[in-house]
Amino acid sequence: MAEEKWNTAITKIEPNKILMRGYRVEELMGKVPLSHVVFLLLKGELPSKAQGTLMDAMLVSSVDHGVTPPSALAARTVASGGAPLTTAVAAGIMASNRHHGGAIEGCMRVLLDAVARKRASGKDAATVAGELLDEYKASGKRIPGYGHRVHTEDPRSVRLFALADEFGIAGEHVEMAHALRAAMKDKMGRDLPMNVDGAIATVLCEMDFAPEMSNGIFAISRSVGLVAQVYEELTRMRPMRRIDSAAHEYDGPSEREVK
Amino acid sequence: MAEEKWNTAITKIEPNKILMRGYRVEELMGKVPLSHVVFLLLKGELPSKAQGTLMDAMLVSSVDHGVTPPSALAARTVASGGAPLTTAVAAGIMASNRHHGGAIEGCMRVLLDAVARKRASGKDAATVAGELLDEYKASGKRIPGYGHRVHTEDPRSVRLFALADEFGIAGEHVEMAHALRAAMKDKMGRDLPMNVDGAIATVLCEMDFAPEMSNGIFAISRSVGLVAQVYEELTRMRPMRRIDSAAHEYDGPSEREVK
Amino acid sequence: MAEEKWNTAITKIEPNKILMRGYRVEELMGKVPLSHVVFLLLKGELPSKAQGTLMDAMLVSSVDHGVTPPSALAARTVASGGAPLTTAVAAGIMASNRHHGGAIEGCMRVLLDAVARKRASGKDAATVAGELLDEYKASGKRIPGYGHRVHTEDPRSVRLFALADEFGIAGEHVEMAHALRAAMKDKMGRDLPMNVDGAIATVLCEMDFAPEMSNGIFAISRSVGLVAQVYEELTRMRPMRRIDSAAHEYDGPSEREVK
Amino acid sequence: MAEEKWNTAITKIEPNKILMRGYRVEELMGKVPLSHVVFLLLKGELPSKAQGTLMDAMLVSSVDHGVTPPSALAARTVASGGAPLTTAVAAGIMASNRHHGGAIEGCMRVLLDAVARKRASGKDAATVAGELLDEYKASGKRIPGYGHRVHTEDPRSVRLFALADEFGIAGEHVEMAHALRAAMKDKMGRDLPMNVDGAIATVLCEMDFAPEMSNGIFAISRSVGLVAQVYEELTRMRPMRRIDSAAHEYDGPSEREVK
């Protein structure tokens, strides 16, 4: 049977030679940091210094959020049944879907739509944000990426926006993110800061990522915390225990500063 | 019902405050690179500069190895059935088990055992390596971490060992890794260089990681490539296609240098 | 923290007593066949004899379809990486999604819509089917559940429709399924028999199942074949092999009759 | 590249013809019940009437055990994050591992070992059971399959053993299961009835199943309850809720009898 060839543009493997998006792996190792290689594999090109810094900060922001998110609980529960570490981590990643991490994608679509409307109409960001919010309110929809069940001012968002400003990444999408917050405050009387999903969404828009990829970026980041969570479950806890997410207590290091 | 508290030492969540192993997330972001944060979450402490560099190079080394490993094929196959991106990535991570990435753990156990014997007996590395190889041969077992089905000299291993030397990470485990290769050449007439699993195993031993965690480190690294593979499958290929791993052709960028 | 109770209506557990939808498990065991218990758990009530027979036949129809579907390949690939049996089976179930088994849900939606239109309009099935097909053609959509890449007359569909007739299950949805086939033949010149997904969809509509549950019924059925596939992979094949789905050869029992 | 053929003995697919272990699928449908087809696919032959009845009762016994097992919690947690139904069901199956359902395999190994010793030594079951228990106590190991955290007399085990007697399936493994219970009572002063894992293990031994397959049989059975659990979660609960397994309340049908 004559077999049609199918194409891949990610990695070329030859004996003793591994090219990732064209770069030799051994040249990347020790020279290009992991977060920049994430950018390379997902976008096809190495990031600029500014893009690389934002990518790194974004990936660091979401490595873990304690034991209560569905991803951590699913991973620990599967580990508790006796599965190997990678199986349990995979369960955590499966929990990262539409409602958990998925707000990044939803928020990106809103921002991309809003900025496209702004460009097409020639109106300013505040006007477009106001019109869009009216539409959302009329159809009973919520704009994803604002507000958090625990944090009133998410430190991760504050830092990401500050870095975006500092490194010159902030553009029309950051402007629109602020305009939407102002419009919500104005029209609904609630001042909801962007949560980390919203901040990541904004930065991903500025760096021209596809919304469909955003959940994958979250999964890469959260895989770090999931390995830590599962390893802790396997080494500190007895199998088949009842995992009550509200009954946990932190007993790690006290607050300290990076030296 | 009185509920006993259970403990976690990874992340402390308070309103507007997220401490990872004691460090504020917003201080880590933009200041401590992702690979160092991986080290922090898994080991509990930030790495030294040398450890951080090796950790980064290790994680970069294994982000992807083309479309033929079980992880890439499982992920693409699940994507082909119509699953969302994170479900497909999870399938890839599930395929990273005993026979795929799992050689890291096996090799770590051999190296830890051999170095422990060396210390206990006072014999030199070559002697211990020779004795251990005799035992393995007698019981028909293979020492994991040497040889590769594609690469005769794995560029990732060469680079990792060079970095370990350059940054002063190389110690007794690197010595033993070399001694085992020499013993195999001597006693079995085959000069098998360490593959990337073996090289990672050696470096993880030098940095005092637990063998049980190694497959998780591989999973974190490979999650990067898996997101790229699944995204490519979802955007370039038709659903429910026959995925013949031998019939692919690379059509990405030609070889180029990091500038 | 005062905890709100949440409800479940599936199984009640007390010491030495297990009630499934109200029935003692030990009364079900040996008295009510597995397929009827599937119906009970999913619908809340035991099936009539006719419904039970159709449920059984449906579940039997889809237990396996050889080594080429994404579910079998994903499961074998994950097994090949060294994962435990249940992890590999899970990967197979993850591959059963929108494009694999998912046609059942799509076809149910079409049939439910068509029958609702028929009831609302008072038109006959042929007229409604024709109008619906025109709409689909105009918007470039395909009606799911017809045609198969291997079978020109799927023996599973033929048998399911025959059983539906024999047991008096066939009603408006079976009528509409036939009407749609006739309309396609008439308007597009192609006589596409229903495939097994379409036949299952039709029977599920007749038994008043929700479309959202259909992929779960497929997963229950296919889990049987997946266990067989993974067990065969683990016991007959070497790890980390290249799994070329086109290069397989059947070496099981020759055709035989149920005695 | 010349491709070696690989073999499969499960299902043969030809146009318009599907043979499962040699039987036409349309002949099985409506004639051979699902549980017998499970036996056929896993063992290669159709069961006797007695074997089929036991297989059916075993599969029915484990379809669900409420919301507290890791499998149900993992599945609901993944569903809560927004994953599709089959992804959530898969997470539940991944949780069915060494510590959850896995006691079946452990218990089978003990029974097979004990019966083999009995046959080799010519001693009676009580003597072998006593010797084996002494060994286990000396090495600090527990015999799996006895005792339950909720049930002091598991109704599923009682029923399975009664069916095994009634249908003439009970043989040396049932005898040994009773002998081990008596030995534990005699030597440890604790009368622990077999739990359902132990009872299934005993029956699987009598029907000559491989221990390695047992977790798969559990997974097939539990997939039924998992679909019901996930569907209930998706339709009755809000996304991203805290799932406190202790705070649930059954609101399904009251106890009733099969008519």
CSV table of N, CA, C and O in Angstrom, one decimal, chain A residues 69-71 73-74 77-84 86-88 90-92 94-100 149 239-247, chain D residues 69-71 73-74 77-84 86-88 90-92 94-100 149 239-247:
chain,number,residue,atom,x,y,z
A,69,PRO,N,-7.3,23.4,44.0
A,69,PRO,CA,-7.9,23.3,42.7
A,69,PRO,C,-8.2,21.9,42.2
A,69,PRO,O,-7.5,20.9,42.7
A,70,PRO,N,-9.2,21.7,41.3
A,70,PRO,CA,-9.5,20.4,40.8
A,70,PRO,C,-8.3,19.6,40.3
A,70,PRO,O,-8.2,18.4,40.5
A,71,SER,N,-7.3,20.3,39.7
A,71,SER,CA,-6.2,19.6,39.2
A,71,SER,C,-5.4,18.9,40.3
A,71,SER,O,-5.0,17.7,40.2
A,73,LEU,N,-6.5,18.1,43.3
A,73,LEU,CA,-7.3,17.1,44.0
A,73,LEU,C,-7.4,15.8,43.1
A,73,LEU,O,-7.4,14.7,43.6
A,74,ALA,N,-7.6,16.0,41.8
A,74,ALA,CA,-7.8,14.9,40.9
A,74,ALA,C,-6.4,14.1,40.9
A,74,ALA,O,-6.4,12.8,41.0
A,77,THR,N,-6.0,12.3,44.3
A,77,THR,CA,-7.0,11.2,44.4
A,77,THR,C,-6.6,10.0,43.6
A,77,THR,O,-6.7,8.8,44.0
A,78,VAL,N,-6.1,10.2,42.4
A,78,VAL,CA,-5.6,9.1,41.5
A,78,VAL,C,-4.4,8.5,42.1
A,78,VAL,O,-4.2,7.2,42.2
A,79,ALA,N,-3.5,9.3,42.7
A,79,ALA,CA,-2.3,8.7,43.4
A,79,ALA,C,-2.7,7.9,44.5
A,79,ALA,O,-2.2,6.8,44.8
A,80,SER,N,-3.8,8.3,45.2
A,80,SER,CA,-4.2,7.6,46.4
A,80,SER,C,-4.8,6.2,46.1
A,80,SER,O,-4.7,5.3,47.0
A,81,GLY,N,-5.2,6.0,44.9
A,81,GLY,CA,-5.7,4.7,44.4
A,81,GLY,C,-4.5,3.8,44.1
A,81,GLY,O,-4.8,2.6,43.8
A,82,GLY,N,-3.3,4.3,44.0
A,82,GLY,CA,-2.2,3.4,43.7
A,82,GLY,C,-1.6,3.6,42.4
A,82,GLY,O,-0.7,2.8,42.0
A,83,ALA,N,-2.0,4.6,41.6
A,83,ALA,CA,-1.5,4.8,40.3
A,83,ALA,C,0.0,5.3,40.3
A,83,ALA,O,0.3,5.9,41.3
A,84,PRO,N,0.7,5.0,39.3
A,84,PRO,CA,2.1,5.6,39.2
A,84,PRO,C,2.1,7.1,39.1
A,84,PRO,O,1.0,7.7,38.7
A,86,THR,N,3.2,9.4,37.0
A,86,THR,CA,2.8,10.1,35.7
A,86,THR,C,1.3,10.0,35.5
A,86,THR,O,0.7,10.9,34.9
A,87,THR,N,0.7,8.8,35.8
A,87,THR,CA,-0.7,8.7,35.7
A,87,THR,C,-1.5,9.7,36.5
A,87,THR,O,-2.5,10.3,36.0
A,88,ALA,N,-1.1,9.9,37.7
A,88,ALA,CA,-1.7,10.8,38.6
A,88,ALA,C,-1.6,12.3,38.1
A,88,ALA,O,-2.5,13.1,38.1
A,90,ALA,N,-1.2,13.1,35.1
A,90,ALA,CA,-2.1,13.2,33.9
A,90,ALA,C,-3.5,13.5,34.3
A,90,ALA,O,-4.2,14.3,33.6
A,91,ALA,N,-4.0,12.9,35.3
A,91,ALA,CA,-5.3,13.2,35.8
A,91,ALA,C,-5.5,14.6,36.2
A,91,ALA,O,-6.5,15.2,35.9
A,92,GLY,N,-4.5,15.2,36.8
A,92,GLY,CA,-4.5,16.6,37.1
A,92,GLY,C,-4.6,17.5,35.9
A,92,GLY,O,-5.3,18.5,35.8
A,94,MET,N,-5.9,16.6,33.0
A,94,MET,CA,-7.2,16.4,32.5
A,94,MET,C,-8.2,17.3,33.2
A,94,MET,O,-9.3,17.6,32.6
A,95,ALA,N,-8.0,17.6,34.4
A,95,ALA,CA,-8.9,18.4,35.2
A,95,ALA,C,-8.8,19.9,34.7
A,95,ALA,O,-9.6,20.7,35.0
A,96,SER,N,-7.7,20.2,34.1
A,96,SER,CA,-7.5,21.6,33.6
A,96,SER,C,-8.2,21.7,32.3
A,96,SER,O,-7.6,21.5,31.2
A,97,ASN,N,-9.4,22.1,32.4
A,97,ASN,CA,-10.2,22.2,31.2
A,97,ASN,C,-11.0,23.5,31.2
A,97,ASN,O,-10.6,24.5,31.7
A,98,ARG,N,-12.2,23.4,30.6
A,98,ARG,CA,-13.0,24.6,30.3
A,98,ARG,C,-13.1,25.5,31.6
A,98,ARG,O,-13.0,26.7,31.5
A,99,HIS,N,-13.4,24.9,32.7
A,99,HIS,CA,-13.6,25.7,33.9
A,99,HIS,C,-12.4,26.0,34.8
A,99,HIS,O,-12.5,26.6,35.8
A,100,HIS,N,-11.3,25.4,34.5
A,100,HIS,CA,-10.1,25.4,35.3
A,100,HIS,C,-8.9,25.7,34.4
A,100,HIS,O,-8.3,24.8,33.8
A,149,ARG,N,-12.0,33.9,43.5
A,149,ARG,CA,-12.7,33.5,44.7
A,149,ARG,C,-11.9,33.7,46.0
A,149,ARG,O,-12.5,33.8,47.1
A,239,PRO,N,-2.3,5.5,51.6
A,239,PRO,CA,-3.2,5.2,50.4
A,239,PRO,C,-4.6,5.2,50.8
A,239,PRO,O,-5.0,5.0,52.0
A,240,MET,N,-5.5,5.5,49.9
A,240,MET,CA,-6.9,5.4,50.0
A,240,MET,C,-7.5,6.2,51.2
A,240,MET,O,-8.5,5.9,51.8
A,241,ARG,N,-6.8,7.3,51.5
A,241,ARG,CA,-7.3,8.2,52.6
A,241,ARG,C,-8.4,9.1,52.0
A,241,ARG,O,-8.5,9.3,50.8
A,242,ARG,N,-9.2,9.6,52.9
A,242,ARG,CA,-10.2,10.6,52.5
A,242,ARG,C,-9.5,12.0,52.4
A,242,ARG,O,-8.9,12.4,53.3
A,243,ILE,N,-9.5,12.6,51.2
A,243,ILE,CA,-8.8,13.8,50.9
A,243,ILE,C,-9.8,15.0,51.1
A,243,ILE,O,-10.5,15.4,50.1
A,244,ASP,N,-9.9,15.5,52.3
A,244,ASP,CA,-10.8,16.7,52.5
A,244,ASP,C,-10.0,17.9,52.2
A,244,ASP,O,-9.1,18.3,53.0
A,245,SER,N,-10.3,18.6,51.1
A,245,SER,CA,-9.5,19.7,50.7
A,245,SER,C,-9.6,20.9,51.7
A,245,SER,O,-8.7,21.8,51.7
A,246,ALA,N,-10.6,20.9,52.5
A,246,ALA,CA,-10.7,22.0,53.5
A,246,ALA,C,-9.9,21.8,54.8
A,246,ALA,O,-9.7,22.7,55.6
A,247,ALA,N,-9.5,20.5,55.0
A,247,ALA,CA,-8.9,20.2,56.3
A,247,ALA,C,-7.4,20.1,56.2
A,247,ALA,O,-6.8,19.4,57.0
D,69,PRO,N,-15.4,6.4,46.9
D,69,PRO,CA,-14.1,5.8,46.4
D,69,PRO,C,-13.3,6.7,45.5
D,69,PRO,O,-13.9,7.6,44.9
D,70,PRO,N,-12.0,6.6,45.5
D,70,PRO,CA,-11.1,7.5,44.7
D,70,PRO,C,-11.6,7.6,43.2
D,70,PRO,O,-11.5,8.6,42.6
D,71,SER,N,-12.1,6.5,42.7
D,71,SER,CA,-12.5,6.5,41.3
D,71,SER,C,-13.6,7.5,41.1
D,71,SER,O,-13.6,8.3,40.1
D,73,LEU,N,-14.5,10.0,43.0
D,73,LEU,CA,-14.0,11.4,43.3
D,73,LEU,C,-13.2,11.9,42.2
D,73,LEU,O,-13.3,13.1,41.9
D,74,ALA,N,-12.2,11.1,41.7
D,74,ALA,CA,-11.4,11.6,40.6
D,74,ALA,C,-12.2,12.0,39.4
D,74,ALA,O,-12.0,13.0,38.8
D,77,THR,N,-14.2,15.1,40.1
D,77,THR,CA,-13.3,16.3,40.1
D,77,THR,C,-12.9,16.8,38.7
D,77,THR,O,-12.8,17.9,38.4
D,78,VAL,N,-12.5,15.8,37.9
D,78,VAL,CA,-12.1,16.1,36.5
D,78,VAL,C,-13.3,16.7,35.8
D,78,VAL,O,-13.2,17.7,35.0
D,79,ALA,N,-14.5,16.1,36.0
D,79,ALA,CA,-15.7,16.7,35.3
D,79,ALA,C,-15.9,18.1,35.8
D,79,ALA,O,-16.3,19.0,35.0
D,80,SER,N,-15.7,18.4,37.1
D,80,SER,CA,-15.9,19.7,37.7
D,80,SER,C,-15.0,20.8,37.0
D,80,SER,O,-15.3,21.9,37.0
D,81,GLY,N,-13.8,20.4,36.5
D,81,GLY,CA,-12.9,21.3,35.8
D,81,GLY,C,-13.4,21.6,34.4
D,81,GLY,O,-12.8,22.4,33.7
D,82,GLY,N,-14.4,20.9,33.9
D,82,GLY,CA,-14.9,21.2,32.6
D,82,GLY,C,-14.6,20.2,31.5
D,82,GLY,O,-14.8,20.4,30.3
D,83,ALA,N,-14.0,19.0,31.9
D,83,ALA,CA,-13.6,18.0,30.9
D,83,ALA,C,-14.8,17.3,30.3
D,83,ALA,O,-15.9,17.2,31.0
D,84,PRO,N,-14.7,16.8,29.1
D,84,PRO,CA,-15.9,16.0,28.6
D,84,PRO,C,-16.1,14.7,29.4
D,84,PRO,O,-15.2,14.2,30.1
D,86,THR,N,-16.1,11.5,28.7
D,86,THR,CA,-15.2,10.3,28.7
D,86,THR,C,-13.9,10.6,29.3
D,86,THR,O,-13.3,9.7,29.9
D,87,THR,N,-13.4,11.9,29.3
D,87,THR,CA,-12.2,12.2,30.0
D,87,THR,C,-12.3,12.0,31.5
D,87,THR,O,-11.4,11.5,32.1
D,88,ALA,N,-13.5,12.4,32.0
D,88,ALA,CA,-13.7,12.3,33.4
D,88,ALA,C,-13.8,10.8,33.8
D,88,ALA,O,-13.3,10.4,34.9
D,90,ALA,N,-12.4,8.4,32.3
D,90,ALA,CA,-11.1,7.8,32.3
D,90,ALA,C,-10.3,8.1,33.5
D,90,ALA,O,-9.5,7.3,34.0
D,91,ALA,N,-10.4,9.3,34.1
D,91,ALA,CA,-9.7,9.6,35.3
D,91,ALA,C,-10.2,8.7,36.4
D,91,ALA,O,-9.3,8.3,37.3
D,92,GLY,N,-11.4,8.3,36.5
D,92,GLY,CA,-11.9,7.4,37.5
D,92,GLY,C,-11.3,6.0,37.3
D,92,GLY,O,-10.9,5.4,38.3
D,94,MET,N,-8.3,5.5,36.0
D,94,MET,CA,-6.9,5.6,36.3
D,94,MET,C,-6.8,5.5,37.9
D,94,MET,O,-5.7,5.1,38.3
D,95,ALA,N,-7.8,5.9,38.6
D,95,ALA,CA,-7.7,5.8,40.1
D,95,ALA,C,-7.9,4.3,40.5
D,95,ALA,O,-7.6,4.0,41.7
D,96,SER,N,-8.4,3.5,39.7
D,96,SER,CA,-8.6,2.1,40.0
D,96,SER,C,-7.2,1.4,39.8
D,96,SER,O,-6.9,0.9,38.7
D,97,ASN,N,-6.4,1.4,40.8
D,97,ASN,CA,-5.1,0.8,40.7
D,97,ASN,C,-4.7,0.0,41.8
D,97,ASN,O,-5.6,-0.6,42.4
D,98,ARG,N,-3.5,0.0,42.2
D,98,ARG,CA,-3.0,-1.0,43.2
D,98,ARG,C,-3.8,-1.0,44.5
D,98,ARG,O,-4.1,-2.0,45.1
D,99,HIS,N,-4.3,0.2,45.0
D,99,HIS,CA,-5.0,0.3,46.3
D,99,HIS,C,-6.5,0.3,46.1
D,99,HIS,O,-7.2,0.3,47.1
D,100,HIS,N,-7.0,0.3,44.9
D,100,HIS,CA,-8.5,0.5,44.7
D,100,HIS,C,-8.9,-0.5,43.6
D,100,HIS,O,-8.7,-0.2,42.4
D,149,ARG,N,-13.7,-1.4,55.2
D,149,ARG,CA,-13.8,-0.3,56.1
D,149,ARG,C,-15.3,0.1,56.5
D,149,ARG,O,-15.6,0.7,57.5
D,239,PRO,N,-20.0,23.9,38.2
D,239,PRO,CA,-18.6,23.6,37.9
D,239,PRO,C,-17.8,24.1,39.1
D,239,PRO,O,-18.2,25.0,39.8
D,240,MET,N,-16.6,23.6,39.2
D,240,MET,CA,-15.5,24.1,40.1
D,240,MET,C,-16.0,24.2,41.6
D,240,MET,O,-15.6,25.0,42.4
D,241,ARG,N,-17.0,23.3,41.9
D,241,ARG,CA,-17.4,23.3,43.3
D,241,ARG,C,-16.4,22.5,44.2
D,241,ARG,O,-15.6,21.7,43.7
D,242,ARG,N,-16.5,22.7,45.5
D,242,ARG,CA,-15.7,21.9,46.4
D,242,ARG,C,-16.4,20.6,46.6
D,242,ARG,O,-17.6,20.6,47.0
D,243,ILE,N,-15.8,19.5,46.3
D,243,ILE,CA,-16.5,18.2,46.4
D,243,ILE,C,-16.1,17.5,47.7
D,243,ILE,O,-15.0,16.9,47.8
D,244,ASP,N,-16.8,17.8,48.8
D,244,ASP,CA,-16.5,17.2,50.1
D,244,ASP,C,-17.3,15.8,50.1
D,244,ASP,O,-18.5,15.7,50.2
D,245,SER,N,-16.5,14.7,50.1
D,245,SER,CA,-17.1,13.4,50.0
D,245,SER,C,-17.9,13.0,51.2
D,245,SER,O,-18.7,12.2,51.2
D,246,ALA,N,-17.6,13.7,52.3
D,246,ALA,CA,-18.3,13.3,53.6
D,246,ALA,C,-19.6,14.1,53.7
D,246,ALA,O,-20.5,13.8,54.5
D,247,ALA,N,-19.8,15.1,52.9
D,247,ALA,CA,-21.0,16.0,53.0
D,247,ALA,C,-22.1,15.7,52.0
D,247,ALA,O,-22.9,16.5,51.7
